[in-house]
C-alpha cells in the first residue's frame, strides 16, 4: 500500500515555540484520499538535518510532503537544498514572478524589493505547484519512483496548494487504497471500563479493522478504521461493525459522528429551533467561543455575558450582593442566579452558567483550585452540578467548557 | 553537543485527529535545560513503526523521549515492545500497583478491574519514573550510552513526570550546553521589509548566533539563538546583539519578551491600574478568552458582552435600531456604539468592540467575508479601524482578535 511521510521544517518546531497544526491537517487530507501517513518528522533549519530527513523518509514512504522553510528571509535554506538534492539548477519562473509582483503591488500594497523576486526562483527539476494565495510556490520532484512535494509553512498557503494541486495530482499518480474511519464520542465512562464493556466486540473484530481509544476532556472517543481496495466491501463491513458497537453503549454515547461537543449541542438546538446563551465567569468567554467557532451558530446562539468581575455579575446578570457575600462567587446559588439573569438578558430558551477557580491561584481549603459550579436551565427549571478538576489553568478552562456543554446537552434532551 | 529526539506514538497523530501539543511542550523544557531537540517523529501504533523509530532516533540523538502508547486498552503495544527492545521481562511493580489501586478507589471512585493492574507491569530493565498523577508510569532505559524515556501521552501526566523526574535526571546524566533565546514581536511590517531593514545586522551577527523570522497573525517575531558552554559569555553576547536589534526597529516593536499580544496589553493595564472590557460580535468571546486564559487577568479585565445577535447589541449595549438598519451590524457606527455601551455596562476604563463577517457565508459585494470593524476607546475618545482578512473562519477570528488587541495596545499608549 502507498504510504506517506510528512516532513515539517523549522527551528521554531524544535524549540517548541510553535505548535505544528499543519501535520494534522495534511494527515486528515491524505487519509481522506486513501493515503495512510506512516511517519511525521520535524527537523530544524539546518542543511544536514533536512538532507537526512529526505533520505530517510524517501526510504520509508512513497510520497513525502514537506512544509516550511520557503519564506523570503535568510533563515530559509530549504529551496537551495532541494535544488541540489534533486540535481537541478535554479531558474526564475516568470509566471510566479508576475504573481508575486501582482501580490505586492495590488494586494499587499507594499513597495517592491528585489529580495521578493527570489520567491520566483525554482529548481529546473521540479514541477511548479502554483501558489494562488501567497508568494512561495509549491514544488514537486520525483526520485526513484518516490514523489517529494515541498510547500510553504504558512497554513493557509499550504492548504491552498494541497487543495488546488496535491490532492488532485496524487490519485492520478498512485493507486490509492480506501481508508474508512468511523468515530463515536462517549461521556461519563472511563477508558478501562469502556474497554471491559466492549471486550467481546473487540476480540471478534475482523483483523483488518482497528479499534482505537482516544481519551479527550474526560470523554473517550472510539474509532474504527478499515482499509482496503474494495470500497463497497470496506464500507459495508465498517458500517456493520460500527452499528454493533453503538448498540453496546447506548447510555454513554454522545454522538456517532466525529464532531466536537459544541456541534452536537448546536445541531440539537437547531433541530428544536431553540436558542442558548452563556453567562461565564471562570471560562471567560471560552464556551461562547467554542460555539461561535462554527459557521451557522448564529442560528441558535444569541450571546453571552462574561461576568469575570463580581460587579458584572450583579449589574448585568442580577446576582445579588447578598449571595456573593454569603455563598461566594463560586457557589450553586451564584450560578443559578447567573442562569436566570442570562435567560432574561439574552432572551434565550436555554442558558448555561459557570463559575469556578481555574488556578493557579485563588483556591482555599473549602474551595480548592479546580472547583467549578455549573448551572443549565430554561424558563421552567434549572439544574446544577459541582465539578472538580485537578489540572493546570488552560485545561481546567477547557474541561469546564466541555462539561458545561455536556450538561446542557443532557438538559435539552430531558427538558424539551 | 548532547541532542534529543522526541517520538510521539499514536495512530490519532497520523490521521490528524489530534494535534500534537506534547512535542512543543517537551521541546521547550529540553531547550530550557540546554538540550537542543534535533528531531521530532510521530509514528502509529504498530510494532514495526515504533521499533524502527527507536532504532533511527537512537542513531540521531543521545536522549530519546517517547510519549503515548501506554494506556490501559488493547490498542497500546508500546510497553511490550519496549520490554523486548531493551531485553527485559515484565514484572509487576508493587509501588505502582498500590498507587493505581489508590487512584481508582480514592480519587476516580470507580470499581477495580483486573485490567487496571497491568498498568503496574514494567520491564525489569527499566528505571520506573513514578507517575504521581496517573496510572501509567514513566520508564527509563539505557542502551549503548543512549537514554530512552517512555511517558504516557496524557499531557498532564507527561508534564508531571517530566517535572518530577526527567528534567532533574538528565542534567545529572549528561553535560548540558547553554542555549539562550531572545525573542521580540513586531507588528505592522512584513517579513521581507523587516529583513531589508536588519540586513546589515544579520550579516554581521557572530556565526554562533542564529536569527529566525517567525510570522504569526500578520505580525513577525524575531528570535536570536546562541548556544555554547560558557554561560556568562553566551548571555553577554546575546544580550548585546538583542539590544542592537531593538534599536533598529523601535517603531514596529511590540514587546522584547516572547509573550502573546494579550499579555502585553495586560501588563500595560496593570502598570496603569486600569481596566478593560470587550463587546464582541464576530469573535464570539475569543478576545475575552485570550485575555482570561492568563492567570491574574482579573486585575485588569472585568468582563464582556458577546452580542452575537443584534437584539443583544441593542438590549445590552445600546446600539440603536436605526444604526443597525441604516449602516448594518458590521459598520463603524455599530462598533462605536458597542464601545460606548461596554464602557457604561462593564464600568471599565477602556473597551474594545468588534463586528465583522467571519465566513464562510454572510458576505456581500459591499461587505465581503473577512470584513471587520474594530473600535477601541475610553470615556473621552474612540478610535475605529476597518480590517479585511482573506482566510477561513477560524483564522479570521484569530486575526481579528489579535489586531483588536494591538489597536487597544496602541490606544492605551497614546491616550493614557
mmCIF file of N, CA and C in Angstrom, chain B residues 4-49:
data_model
loop_
_atom_site.group_PDB
_atom_site.id
_atom_site.type_symbol
_atom_site.label_atom_id
_atom_site.label_comp_id
_atom_site.label_asym_id
_atom_site.label_seq_id
_atom_site.Cartn_x
_atom_site.Cartn_y
_atom_site.Cartn_z
ATOM 1 N N UNK B 4 18.583 15.658 21.490
ATOM 2 C CA UNK B 4 17.431 14.816 21.822
ATOM 3 C C UNK B 4 16.534 14.602 20.612
ATOM 4 N N UNK B 5 15.851 13.475 20.626
ATOM 5 C CA UNK B 5 14.748 13.232 19.698
ATOM 6 C C UNK B 5 13.489 13.014 20.525
ATOM 7 N N UNK B 6 12.361 13.427 19.968
ATOM 8 C CA UNK B 6 11.072 13.173 20.611
ATOM 9 C C UNK B 6 10.276 12.246 19.696
ATOM 10 N N UNK B 7 9.840 11.126 20.229
ATOM 11 C CA UNK B 7 8.985 10.209 19.458
ATOM 12 C C UNK B 7 7.592 10.239 20.078
ATOM 13 N N UNK B 8 6.595 10.573 19.289
ATOM 14 C CA UNK B 8 5.210 10.502 19.774
ATOM 15 C C UNK B 8 4.530 9.340 19.068
ATOM 16 N N UNK B 9 3.827 8.527 19.849
ATOM 17 C CA UNK B 9 3.227 7.310 19.322
ATOM 18 C C UNK B 9 1.711 7.412 19.353
ATOM 19 N N UNK B 10 1.068 7.067 18.254
ATOM 20 C CA UNK B 10 -0.397 7.057 18.247
ATOM 21 C C UNK B 10 -0.951 7.245 16.850
ATOM 22 N N UNK B 11 -1.826 6.323 16.441
ATOM 23 C CA UNK B 11 -2.460 6.450 15.128
ATOM 24 C C UNK B 11 -3.191 7.769 14.984
ATOM 25 N N UNK B 12 -3.731 8.271 16.122
ATOM 26 C CA UNK B 12 -4.522 9.506 16.044
ATOM 27 C C UNK B 12 -3.694 10.682 15.524
ATOM 28 N N UNK B 13 -2.349 10.612 15.713
ATOM 29 C CA UNK B 13 -1.480 11.677 15.194
ATOM 30 C C UNK B 13 -1.327 11.553 13.680
ATOM 31 N N UNK B 14 -1.408 10.332 13.187
ATOM 32 C CA UNK B 14 -1.155 10.098 11.760
ATOM 33 C C UNK B 14 -2.411 10.256 10.911
ATOM 34 N N UNK B 15 -3.573 10.230 11.549
ATOM 35 C CA UNK B 15 -4.775 10.519 10.763
ATOM 36 C C UNK B 15 -5.226 11.951 11.021
ATOM 37 N N UNK B 16 -4.473 12.665 11.833
ATOM 38 C CA UNK B 16 -4.761 14.088 12.010
ATOM 39 C C UNK B 16 -5.926 14.359 12.931
ATOM 40 N N UNK B 17 -6.288 13.352 13.754
ATOM 41 C CA UNK B 17 -7.443 13.536 14.632
ATOM 42 C C UNK B 17 -7.060 14.366 15.855
ATOM 43 N N UNK B 18 -5.795 14.371 16.155
ATOM 44 C CA UNK B 18 -5.307 15.048 17.349
ATOM 45 C C UNK B 18 -4.105 15.901 16.951
ATOM 46 N N UNK B 19 -4.044 17.103 17.480
ATOM 47 C CA UNK B 19 -2.874 17.949 17.244
ATOM 48 C C UNK B 19 -1.863 17.684 18.353
ATOM 49 N N UNK B 20 -0.636 17.499 17.965
ATOM 50 C CA UNK B 20 0.419 17.141 18.903
ATOM 51 C C UNK B 20 0.918 18.374 19.654
ATOM 52 N N UNK B 21 0.442 18.551 20.876
ATOM 53 C CA UNK B 21 0.928 19.657 21.687
ATOM 54 C C UNK B 21 2.047 19.199 22.625
ATOM 55 N N UNK B 22 2.125 17.882 22.871
ATOM 56 C CA UNK B 22 3.169 17.371 23.763
ATOM 57 C C UNK B 22 4.571 17.706 23.270
ATOM 58 N N UNK B 23 4.805 17.517 21.976
ATOM 59 C CA UNK B 23 6.148 17.725 21.445
ATOM 60 C C UNK B 23 6.635 19.145 21.681
ATOM 61 N N UNK B 24 5.755 20.118 21.456
ATOM 62 C CA UNK B 24 6.157 21.511 21.641
ATOM 63 C C UNK B 24 6.511 21.770 23.107
ATOM 64 N N UNK B 25 5.703 21.226 23.992
ATOM 65 C CA UNK B 25 5.960 21.433 25.418
ATOM 66 C C UNK B 25 7.286 20.786 25.830
ATOM 67 N N UNK B 26 7.489 19.546 25.403
ATOM 68 C CA UNK B 26 8.737 18.845 25.741
ATOM 69 C C UNK B 26 9.937 19.612 25.184
ATOM 70 N N UNK B 27 9.811 20.064 23.948
ATOM 71 C CA UNK B 27 10.914 20.789 23.312
ATOM 72 C C UNK B 27 11.273 22.044 24.100
ATOM 73 N N UNK B 28 10.259 22.768 24.562
ATOM 74 C CA UNK B 28 10.518 23.964 25.369
ATOM 75 C C UNK B 28 11.320 23.622 26.618
ATOM 76 N N UNK B 29 10.886 22.559 27.289
ATOM 77 C CA UNK B 29 11.535 22.183 28.546
ATOM 78 C C UNK B 29 12.972 21.726 28.307
ATOM 79 N N UNK B 30 13.177 20.940 27.260
ATOM 80 C CA UNK B 30 14.528 20.453 26.982
ATOM 81 C C UNK B 30 15.451 21.606 26.623
ATOM 82 N N UNK B 31 14.973 22.519 25.796
ATOM 83 C CA UNK B 31 15.792 23.678 25.438
ATOM 84 C C UNK B 31 16.178 24.476 26.676
ATOM 85 N N UNK B 32 15.232 24.593 27.593
ATOM 86 C CA UNK B 32 15.498 25.390 28.791
ATOM 87 C C UNK B 32 16.625 24.795 29.632
ATOM 88 N N UNK B 33 16.804 23.472 29.593
ATOM 89 C CA UNK B 33 17.905 22.887 30.368
ATOM 90 C C UNK B 33 19.128 22.616 29.487
ATOM 91 N N UNK B 34 19.115 23.139 28.259
ATOM 92 C CA UNK B 34 20.304 23.061 27.430
ATOM 93 C C UNK B 34 20.391 21.830 26.545
ATOM 94 N N UNK B 35 19.268 21.207 26.283
ATOM 95 C CA UNK B 35 19.269 20.059 25.372
ATOM 96 C C UNK B 35 18.536 20.455 24.089
ATOM 97 N N UNK B 36 19.267 20.709 22.995
ATOM 98 C CA UNK B 36 18.573 21.009 21.752
ATOM 99 C C UNK B 36 17.879 19.764 21.221
ATOM 100 N N UNK B 37 16.698 19.958 20.646
ATOM 101 C CA UNK B 37 15.961 18.857 20.035
ATOM 102 C C UNK B 37 16.345 18.797 18.565
ATOM 103 N N UNK B 38 16.851 17.641 18.146
ATOM 104 C CA UNK B 38 17.252 17.504 16.753
ATOM 105 C C UNK B 38 16.074 17.129 15.861
ATOM 106 N N UNK B 39 15.263 16.218 16.343
ATOM 107 C CA UNK B 39 14.153 15.736 15.530
ATOM 108 C C UNK B 39 12.950 15.400 16.402
ATOM 109 N N UNK B 40 11.767 15.561 15.798
ATOM 110 C CA UNK B 40 10.523 15.071 16.391
ATOM 111 C C UNK B 40 9.903 14.117 15.402
ATOM 112 N N UNK B 41 9.517 12.946 15.859
ATOM 113 C CA UNK B 41 8.947 11.953 14.955
ATOM 114 C C UNK B 41 7.636 11.447 15.535
ATOM 115 N N UNK B 42 6.625 11.344 14.699
ATOM 116 C CA UNK B 42 5.365 10.726 15.123
ATOM 117 C C UNK B 42 5.160 9.457 14.323
ATOM 118 N N UNK B 43 4.866 8.363 15.022
ATOM 119 C CA UNK B 43 4.594 7.086 14.337
ATOM 120 C C UNK B 43 3.310 6.489 14.895
ATOM 121 N N UNK B 44 2.760 5.518 14.167
ATOM 122 C CA UNK B 44 1.496 4.903 14.562
ATOM 123 C C UNK B 44 1.688 3.793 15.580
ATOM 124 N N UNK B 45 0.548 3.224 15.992
ATOM 125 C CA UNK B 45 0.550 2.144 16.987
ATOM 126 C C UNK B 45 0.884 0.800 16.351
ATOM 127 N N UNK B 46 1.970 0.718 15.600
ATOM 128 C CA UNK B 46 2.331 -0.576 15.020
ATOM 129 C C UNK B 46 3.742 -0.941 15.458
ATOM 130 N N UNK B 47 3.941 -2.231 15.646
ATOM 131 C CA UNK B 47 5.199 -2.769 16.155
ATOM 132 C C UNK B 47 6.395 -2.286 15.337
ATOM 133 N N UNK B 48 6.324 -2.500 14.018
ATOM 134 C CA UNK B 48 7.471 -2.173 13.160
ATOM 135 C C UNK B 48 7.796 -0.679 13.169
ATOM 136 N N UNK B 49 6.745 0.145 13.126
ATOM 137 C CA UNK B 49 6.974 1.588 13.062
ATOM 138 C C UNK B 49 7.646 2.094 14.337
#
